[in-house]
């Protein structure tokens, strides 16, 4: 795996990349969807190279939060829902989200004005901050059903506009970044810590499809978690702090803090400075497989079962280039897991294909 799983960039909501503006220029707004309240006339960066002022950002956010709410509720209901202190809290969280995205996405060039004018995915996080605050406004005379209905309408409109669905009841920490965003879904009972960075196509969902239990059924992510494109984290699993989930991963078991989870299906991957390379896994005979690569002498190998348990395997032989393991035929969803000396995980999810190959060639 590359040391960085993504190179983030701005998007104009149409699938086309939008380059960051040059110093002293005024960004052209993206075609199609535009923010309702444009930024004041100003270059995206200060001409003298000084840090970009945020003086205009507070009024912009306040105006947009009121617009989002009034579109789904009467002025009287909006006034009740967005009491001054609640409005200030929404704007404070939304400002942190915006400034974090401008700082951490190199395509934004550090300009919050550029993000405000052209990053449709940011509007999904802004709508979530509004919807979540409305849902949690329990100190108002409005009943739970009314608050949830307004919050859900805010969320649904944002889903149509941005392609990102965040349930109003999800609990998300500070400085949330959703980059690109299209197709990302965050479920009702999801909990996300501070400083999360989530790419497009990510699903934080339940294990089942229909008739899921009403209790906790979605993931819990710690602080500073990065989730690569099209990863799926399913069920009431816990992902620790400072974890990187690679693109395309399906996570159904807990991930400890300070881990990197990678998808490896018969191609080469590398991990940190451990000099471990796993080329793949091949069947040898009934109940025996070999992991091939380099730097394998000190790796750990086990099986992750469909219930999230870790089942040990017996290592028969090992050297720097090969580890021979004794494993019973795994059931559905069981996967071979490799942990290197740096704590990085590699999940080989295609064991069922190996057993089918054994059957086809007559080893079984």
CSV table of C-alpha atoms in Angstrom, one decimal:
chain,number,residue,atom,x,y,z
A,1,UNK,CA,0.0,0.0,0.0
A,2,UNK,CA,1.2,3.5,-0.7
A,3,UNK,CA,2.0,5.5,2.4
A,4,UNK,CA,-0.9,7.8,1.5
A,5,UNK,CA,-4.1,6.3,0.3
A,6,UNK,CA,-5.5,9.3,-1.4
A,7,UNK,CA,-4.6,12.6,-3.1
A,8,UNK,CA,-7.5,14.8,-2.3
A,9,UNK,CA,-8.7,17.4,-4.7
A,10,UNK,CA,-11.6,19.8,-5.1
A,11,UNK,CA,-14.7,18.9,-7.0
A,12,UNK,CA,-17.3,21.1,-8.6
A,13,UNK,CA,-20.1,18.5,-8.0
A,14,UNK,CA,-20.1,17.4,-11.7
A,15,UNK,CA,-17.3,14.9,-11.4
A,16,UNK,CA,-14.8,17.4,-12.8
A,17,UNK,CA,-11.8,18.5,-10.9
A,18,UNK,CA,-11.5,22.2,-10.0
A,19,UNK,CA,-8.0,23.5,-9.6
A,20,UNK,CA,-7.2,25.7,-6.7
A,21,UNK,CA,-7.2,29.4,-7.6
A,22,UNK,CA,-4.0,31.3,-7.9
A,23,UNK,CA,-3.0,34.1,-5.6
A,24,UNK,CA,-4.8,37.3,-6.4
A,25,UNK,CA,-7.5,35.7,-8.6
A,26,UNK,CA,-11.2,35.4,-7.9
A,27,UNK,CA,-12.5,31.8,-8.2
A,28,UNK,CA,-15.2,31.1,-10.7
A,29,UNK,CA,-18.1,29.3,-9.1
A,30,UNK,CA,-18.8,25.8,-10.3
A,31,UNK,CA,-21.5,25.2,-12.9
A,32,UNK,CA,-24.8,24.0,-11.6
A,33,UNK,CA,-25.4,24.1,-7.9
A,34,UNK,CA,-24.1,27.3,-6.2
A,35,UNK,CA,-24.2,28.4,-2.6
A,36,UNK,CA,-27.3,30.6,-2.0
A,37,UNK,CA,-25.2,33.3,-0.3
A,38,UNK,CA,-22.1,34.2,-2.3
A,39,UNK,CA,-18.9,35.3,-0.6
A,40,UNK,CA,-18.1,39.0,-0.6
A,41,UNK,CA,-15.8,40.2,-3.3
A,42,UNK,CA,-12.4,39.1,-2.2
A,43,UNK,CA,-9.5,37.1,-3.6
A,44,UNK,CA,-9.3,33.5,-2.3
A,45,UNK,CA,-5.9,34.5,-0.7
A,46,UNK,CA,-4.7,37.7,0.6
A,47,UNK,CA,-2.6,39.4,-2.1
A,48,UNK,CA,0.3,40.0,0.3
A,49,UNK,CA,0.4,36.3,1.2
A,50,UNK,CA,-1.0,36.9,4.7
A,51,UNK,CA,-3.3,34.3,6.2
A,52,UNK,CA,-6.8,34.5,4.8
A,53,UNK,CA,-9.2,36.4,7.0
A,54,UNK,CA,-12.2,34.6,8.4
A,55,UNK,CA,-14.1,37.8,9.4
A,56,UNK,CA,-16.7,37.3,6.7
A,57,UNK,CA,-17.2,33.6,7.4
A,58,UNK,CA,-19.4,33.9,10.5
A,59,UNK,CA,-22.1,36.0,8.9
A,60,UNK,CA,-22.0,33.7,5.8
A,61,UNK,CA,-22.6,30.6,7.9
A,62,UNK,CA,-25.3,32.2,9.9
A,63,UNK,CA,-27.2,33.3,6.8
A,64,UNK,CA,-26.8,29.8,5.2
A,65,UNK,CA,-27.9,27.9,8.4
A,66,UNK,CA,-31.0,30.1,8.6
A,67,UNK,CA,-31.8,29.5,4.9
A,68,UNK,CA,-31.4,25.7,5.2
A,69,UNK,CA,-33.8,25.6,8.1
A,70,UNK,CA,-36.4,28.0,6.8
A,71,UNK,CA,-36.6,26.0,3.6
A,72,UNK,CA,-38.0,23.1,5.6
A,73,UNK,CA,-39.8,24.9,8.4
A,74,UNK,CA,-41.8,28.0,9.0
A,75,UNK,CA,-40.1,31.2,10.2
A,76,UNK,CA,-41.7,30.7,13.6
A,77,UNK,CA,-40.5,27.2,13.9
A,78,UNK,CA,-37.0,28.2,12.7
A,79,UNK,CA,-36.9,30.9,15.4
A,80,UNK,CA,-37.7,28.4,18.1
A,81,UNK,CA,-35.3,25.7,16.8
A,82,UNK,CA,-32.4,28.1,16.2
A,83,UNK,CA,-32.2,30.0,19.4
A,84,UNK,CA,-29.1,32.3,19.5
A,85,UNK,CA,-26.9,29.9,21.5
A,86,UNK,CA,-27.8,26.9,19.3
A,87,UNK,CA,-27.2,28.9,16.2
A,88,UNK,CA,-23.8,30.0,17.4
A,89,UNK,CA,-22.9,26.4,18.2
A,90,UNK,CA,-23.9,25.2,14.7
A,91,UNK,CA,-21.9,27.9,13.1
A,92,UNK,CA,-18.8,27.2,15.3
A,93,UNK,CA,-18.8,23.5,14.3
A,94,UNK,CA,-19.5,24.3,10.7
A,95,UNK,CA,-16.6,26.8,10.6
A,96,UNK,CA,-14.2,24.2,12.1
A,97,UNK,CA,-15.3,21.7,9.4
A,98,UNK,CA,-14.7,24.2,6.6
A,99,UNK,CA,-11.3,25.4,7.8
A,100,UNK,CA,-10.2,21.9,8.4
A,101,UNK,CA,-11.1,20.9,4.8
A,102,UNK,CA,-9.3,24.0,3.4
A,103,UNK,CA,-6.2,23.2,5.5
A,104,UNK,CA,-6.0,19.4,4.9
A,105,UNK,CA,-7.0,19.1,1.2
A,106,UNK,CA,-4.0,20.4,-0.9
A,107,UNK,CA,-6.3,21.1,-3.8
A,108,UNK,CA,-8.1,23.7,-1.7
A,109,UNK,CA,-4.9,25.7,-1.4
A,110,UNK,CA,-5.7,26.7,2.2
A,111,UNK,CA,-8.6,28.9,1.0
A,112,UNK,CA,-11.9,28.6,2.9
A,113,UNK,CA,-13.5,30.9,0.3
A,114,UNK,CA,-12.6,28.5,-2.5
A,115,UNK,CA,-14.1,25.6,-0.5
A,116,UNK,CA,-17.2,27.6,0.2
A,117,UNK,CA,-17.7,28.5,-3.4
A,118,UNK,CA,-17.0,25.1,-5.0
A,119,UNK,CA,-17.0,22.1,-2.7
A,120,UNK,CA,-20.5,20.6,-2.8
A,121,UNK,CA,-19.4,17.9,-0.4
A,122,UNK,CA,-18.9,20.4,2.3
A,123,UNK,CA,-22.6,21.3,2.1
A,124,UNK,CA,-23.4,17.8,3.3
A,125,UNK,CA,-21.4,18.3,6.5
A,126,UNK,CA,-23.0,21.8,7.0
A,127,UNK,CA,-26.5,20.3,6.5
A,128,UNK,CA,-25.6,17.6,9.0
A,129,UNK,CA,-24.6,20.1,11.7
A,130,UNK,CA,-28.0,21.9,11.2
A,131,UNK,CA,-30.1,18.7,11.2
A,132,UNK,CA,-28.3,17.2,14.2
A,133,UNK,CA,-28.8,20.4,16.2
A,134,UNK,CA,-32.5,20.5,15.3
A,135,UNK,CA,-32.9,16.9,16.3
A,136,UNK,CA,-31.2,17.5,19.6
A,137,UNK,CA,-33.1,20.7,20.4
A,138,UNK,CA,-34.9,19.1,23.4
A,139,UNK,CA,-35.2,22.3,25.3
A,140,UNK,CA,-37.8,23.7,22.8
A,141,UNK,CA,-41.5,23.3,23.1
A,142,UNK,CA,-41.5,21.3,19.8
A,143,UNK,CA,-42.0,17.6,20.2
A,144,UNK,CA,-39.6,14.9,19.2
A,145,UNK,CA,-41.6,14.0,16.1
A,146,UNK,CA,-41.6,17.5,14.8
A,147,UNK,CA,-37.9,18.1,15.3
A,148,UNK,CA,-37.0,14.8,13.8
A,149,UNK,CA,-39.2,15.5,10.7
A,150,UNK,CA,-37.6,18.8,10.1
A,151,UNK,CA,-34.1,17.4,10.7
A,152,UNK,CA,-34.8,14.5,8.3
A,153,UNK,CA,-36.1,16.9,5.6
A,154,UNK,CA,-32.9,18.9,5.9
A,155,UNK,CA,-30.9,15.7,5.6
A,156,UNK,CA,-32.9,14.4,2.6
A,157,UNK,CA,-32.5,17.7,0.6
A,158,UNK,CA,-28.7,17.6,1.3
A,159,UNK,CA,-28.6,14.0,0.1
A,160,UNK,CA,-30.2,14.9,-3.2
A,161,UNK,CA,-28.0,18.0,-3.7
A,162,UNK,CA,-24.6,16.5,-2.6
A,163,UNK,CA,-24.9,12.7,-3.0
A,164,UNK,CA,-24.0,12.3,0.7
A,165,UNK,CA,-26.4,11.0,3.3
A,166,UNK,CA,-25.7,11.6,7.0
A,167,UNK,CA,-28.5,10.6,9.4
A,168,UNK,CA,-29.4,13.5,11.7
A,169,UNK,CA,-29.1,11.2,14.7
A,170,UNK,CA,-25.5,10.2,14.0
A,171,UNK,CA,-23.0,11.6,16.5
A,172,UNK,CA,-20.0,13.2,14.9
A,173,UNK,CA,-17.1,15.1,16.5
A,174,UNK,CA,-15.3,18.2,15.5
A,175,UNK,CA,-13.6,19.0,12.2
A,176,UNK,CA,-15.3,16.4,10.1
A,177,UNK,CA,-14.1,16.2,6.5
A,178,UNK,CA,-16.0,14.5,3.7
A,179,UNK,CA,-13.9,14.8,0.5
A,180,UNK,CA,-15.5,14.2,-2.9
A,181,UNK,CA,-18.3,12.5,-1.0
A,182,UNK,CA,-20.6,11.1,-3.7
A,183,UNK,CA,-22.2,7.9,-2.5
A,184,UNK,CA,-21.1,8.2,1.2
A,185,UNK,CA,-23.7,7.1,3.7
A,186,UNK,CA,-23.4,7.5,7.5
A,187,UNK,CA,-26.1,5.6,9.5
A,188,UNK,CA,-28.3,6.6,12.4
A,189,UNK,CA,-26.3,5.1,15.3
A,190,UNK,CA,-22.9,5.8,13.9
A,191,UNK,CA,-20.4,7.6,16.3
A,192,UNK,CA,-17.4,9.4,14.8
A,193,UNK,CA,-14.7,11.1,16.8
A,194,UNK,CA,-12.8,14.3,16.0
A,195,UNK,CA,-10.8,15.0,12.9
A,196,UNK,CA,-12.2,12.2,10.7
A,197,UNK,CA,-11.4,12.3,6.9
A,198,UNK,CA,-13.8,10.3,4.8
A,199,UNK,CA,-13.7,9.9,1.0
A,200,UNK,CA,-16.4,9.1,-1.5
A,201,UNK,CA,-18.4,5.9,-1.6
A,202,UNK,CA,-17.9,5.1,2.1
A,203,UNK,CA,-20.7,3.3,3.9
A,204,UNK,CA,-20.9,3.3,7.7
A,205,UNK,CA,-23.8,1.0,7.9
A,206,UNK,CA,-25.5,-2.1,9.5
A,207,UNK,CA,-24.5,-5.7,8.8
A,208,UNK,CA,-28.0,-6.6,7.6
A,209,UNK,CA,-30.2,-5.1,4.9
A,210,UNK,CA,-33.8,-5.3,6.2
A,211,UNK,CA,-35.2,-5.9,9.7
A,212,UNK,CA,-32.1,-4.8,11.6
A,213,UNK,CA,-32.4,-4.4,15.3
A,214,UNK,CA,-33.3,-0.9,16.6
A,215,UNK,CA,-30.4,-0.6,18.9
A,216,UNK,CA,-26.8,0.2,18.1
A,217,UNK,CA,-26.1,-1.3,14.7
A,218,UNK,CA,-23.6,1.1,13.1
A,219,UNK,CA,-19.8,1.6,13.6
A,220,UNK,CA,-18.1,3.6,16.2
A,221,UNK,CA,-14.9,5.4,14.9
A,222,UNK,CA,-12.3,7.0,17.2
A,223,UNK,CA,-10.4,10.2,16.7
A,224,UNK,CA,-8.3,10.9,13.6
A,225,UNK,CA,-9.6,8.0,11.5
A,226,UNK,CA,-9.2,8.2,7.8
A,227,UNK,CA,-11.4,6.1,5.5
A,228,UNK,CA,-10.5,5.4,1.9
A,229,UNK,CA,-12.8,5.5,-1.1
A,230,UNK,CA,-15.5,2.8,-1.3
A,231,UNK,CA,-14.7,1.3,2.1
A,232,UNK,CA,-17.5,-0.3,4.0
A,233,UNK,CA,-17.5,-0.5,7.8
A,234,UNK,CA,-20.5,-2.5,8.8
A,235,UNK,CA,-22.2,-3.4,12.1
A,236,UNK,CA,-21.6,-2.3,15.7
A,237,UNK,CA,-17.8,-2.5,15.4
A,238,UNK,CA,-15.3,-0.2,17.0
A,239,UNK,CA,-12.5,1.4,15.1
A,240,UNK,CA,-9.8,2.9,17.4
A,241,UNK,CA,-7.9,6.2,17.2
A,242,UNK,CA,-5.5,7.0,14.4
A,243,UNK,CA,-6.6,4.2,12.2
A,244,UNK,CA,-6.4,4.2,8.4
A,245,UNK,CA,-8.9,2.1,6.5
A,246,UNK,CA,-7.7,1.5,2.9
A,247,UNK,CA,-9.9,1.9,-0.2
A,248,UNK,CA,-12.3,-0.9,-0.9
A,249,UNK,CA,-12.0,-2.6,2.5
A,250,UNK,CA,-15.0,-4.3,4.1
A,251,UNK,CA,-14.6,-4.1,7.9
A,252,UNK,CA,-16.9,-6.2,10.0
A,253,UNK,CA,-14.6,-6.7,13.1
A,254,UNK,CA,-13.1,-4.3,15.6
A,255,UNK,CA,-9.9,-2.5,14.6
A,256,UNK,CA,-7.4,-1.5,17.4
A,257,UNK,CA,-5.9,2.0,17.5
A,258,UNK,CA,-2.9,2.9,15.4
A,259,UNK,CA,-3.5,0.3,12.7
A,260,UNK,CA,-3.7,0.4,8.9
A,261,UNK,CA,-6.2,-2.0,7.3
A,262,UNK,CA,-5.4,-2.8,3.7
A,263,UNK,CA,-7.1,-4.9,1.0
A,264,UNK,CA,-4.8,-7.3,-0.7
A,265,UNK,CA,-6.0,-9.8,-3.3
A,266,UNK,CA,-3.1,-11.3,-5.1
A,267,UNK,CA,-1.2,-8.1,-5.6
A,268,UNK,CA,1.8,-6.7,-3.9
A,269,UNK,CA,1.5,-4.3,-0.9
A,270,UNK,CA,4.0,-2.7,1.4
A,271,UNK,CA,3.6,-1.5,5.0
A,272,UNK,CA,5.6,1.4,6.6
A,273,UNK,CA,9.2,0.7,7.2
A,274,UNK,CA,8.7,-3.0,8.1
A,275,UNK,CA,9.8,-4.2,4.6
A,276,UNK,CA,7.1,-6.8,4.5
A,277,UNK,CA,5.6,-7.5,1.1
A,278,UNK,CA,2.8,-10.0,0.7
A,279,UNK,CA,2.3,-11.3,-2.9
A,280,UNK,CA,-0.6,-13.6,-2.2
A,281,UNK,CA,-1.8,-16.9,-0.7
A,282,UNK,CA,-2.0,-20.2,-2.5
A,283,UNK,CA,-3.4,-23.6,-1.6
A,284,UNK,CA,-1.0,-26.5,-1.1
A,285,UNK,CA,-3.3,-29.3,-0.2
A,286,UNK,CA,-6.4,-29.9,1.9
A,287,UNK,CA,-6.2,-27.7,5.0
A,288,UNK,CA,-2.8,-26.1,4.1
A,289,UNK,CA,-2.1,-22.8,2.5
A,290,UNK,CA,1.1,-20.8,1.9
A,291,UNK,CA,1.5,-17.0,2.2
A,292,UNK,CA,4.2,-15.8,-0.3
A,293,UNK,CA,6.2,-12.6,-0.1
A,294,UNK,CA,9.3,-11.1,1.5
A,295,UNK,CA,10.1,-10.2,5.0
A,296,UNK,CA,7.6,-12.8,6.3
A,297,UNK,CA,9.7,-14.4,9.1
A,298,UNK,CA,8.1,-12.4,11.9
A,299,UNK,CA,4.5,-11.9,10.7
A,300,UNK,CA,1.5,-13.2,12.6
A,301,UNK,CA,-1.3,-15.1,10.9
A,302,UNK,CA,-4.8,-15.9,12.0
A,303,UNK,CA,-8.4,-16.2,10.8
A,304,UNK,CA,-11.1,-13.7,11.3
A,305,UNK,CA,-14.5,-15.5,11.6
A,306,UNK,CA,-17.8,-14.3,10.4
A,307,UNK,CA,-18.7,-13.4,14.1
A,308,UNK,CA,-15.7,-11.2,14.5
A,309,UNK,CA,-13.7,-13.8,16.5
A,310,UNK,CA,-10.0,-14.4,15.8
A,311,UNK,CA,-9.3,-18.1,15.2
A,312,UNK,CA,-5.6,-19.1,15.4
A,313,UNK,CA,-3.9,-21.1,12.7
A,314,UNK,CA,-1.0,-23.4,13.0
A,315,UNK,CA,2.2,-22.3,11.3
A,316,UNK,CA,3.9,-25.4,9.9
A,317,UNK,CA,6.9,-23.7,8.3
A,318,UNK,CA,8.2,-20.2,7.9
A,319,UNK,CA,11.1,-18.3,6.4
A,320,UNK,CA,11.6,-14.9,4.9
A,321,UNK,CA,9.7,-15.7,1.7
A,322,UNK,CA,7.1,-18.2,2.7
A,323,UNK,CA,4.7,-19.1,5.6
A,324,UNK,CA,3.0,-22.4,5.4
A,325,UNK,CA,-0.2,-22.6,7.6
A,326,UNK,CA,-2.6,-25.3,8.6
A,327,UNK,CA,-6.2,-24.1,8.4
A,328,UNK,CA,-9.5,-25.8,8.3
A,329,UNK,CA,-11.9,-24.9,5.5
A,330,UNK,CA,-13.3,-21.5,6.6
A,331,UNK,CA,-16.9,-20.8,6.6
A,332,UNK,CA,-18.6,-17.9,4.9
A,333,UNK,CA,-16.9,-14.5,5.5
A,334,UNK,CA,-13.9,-16.0,7.2
A,335,UNK,CA,-10.7,-14.3,6.1
A,336,UNK,CA,-7.0,-14.9,6.6
A,337,UNK,CA,-5.4,-11.9,8.4
A,338,UNK,CA,-1.7,-11.1,8.4
A,339,UNK,CA,-0.1,-8.6,10.9
A,340,UNK,CA,3.4,-7.4,10.4
A,341,UNK,CA,5.8,-6.3,13.1
A,342,UNK,CA,4.6,-2.6,12.7
A,343,UNK,CA,1.1,-3.7,13.5
A,344,UNK,CA,-0.2,-3.2,10.0
A,345,UNK,CA,-3.0,-5.6,9.0
A,346,UNK,CA,-3.5,-7.2,5.6
A,347,UNK,CA,-6.7,-9.1,5.0
A,348,UNK,CA,-6.8,-11.7,2.3
A,349,UNK,CA,-10.5,-12.1,1.7
A,350,UNK,CA,-10.4,-14.7,-1.1
A,351,UNK,CA,-9.9,-18.0,0.8
A,352,UNK,CA,-13.2,-19.4,-0.6
A,353,UNK,CA,-11.7,-19.0,-4.1
A,354,UNK,CA,-8.7,-21.0,-2.9
A,355,UNK,CA,-10.8,-23.9,-1.7
A,356,UNK,CA,-12.7,-23.9,-5.0
A,357,UNK,CA,-9.4,-24.1,-6.8
A,358,UNK,CA,-8.5,-27.1,-4.6
A,359,UNK,CA,-11.7,-28.8,-5.4
A,360,UNK,CA,-11.3,-28.2,-9.1
A,361,UNK,CA,-7.8,-29.6,-9.3
A,362,UNK,CA,-8.6,-32.6,-7.2
A,363,UNK,CA,-6.8,-32.0,-3.9
A,364,UNK,CA,-10.0,-32.2,-1.8
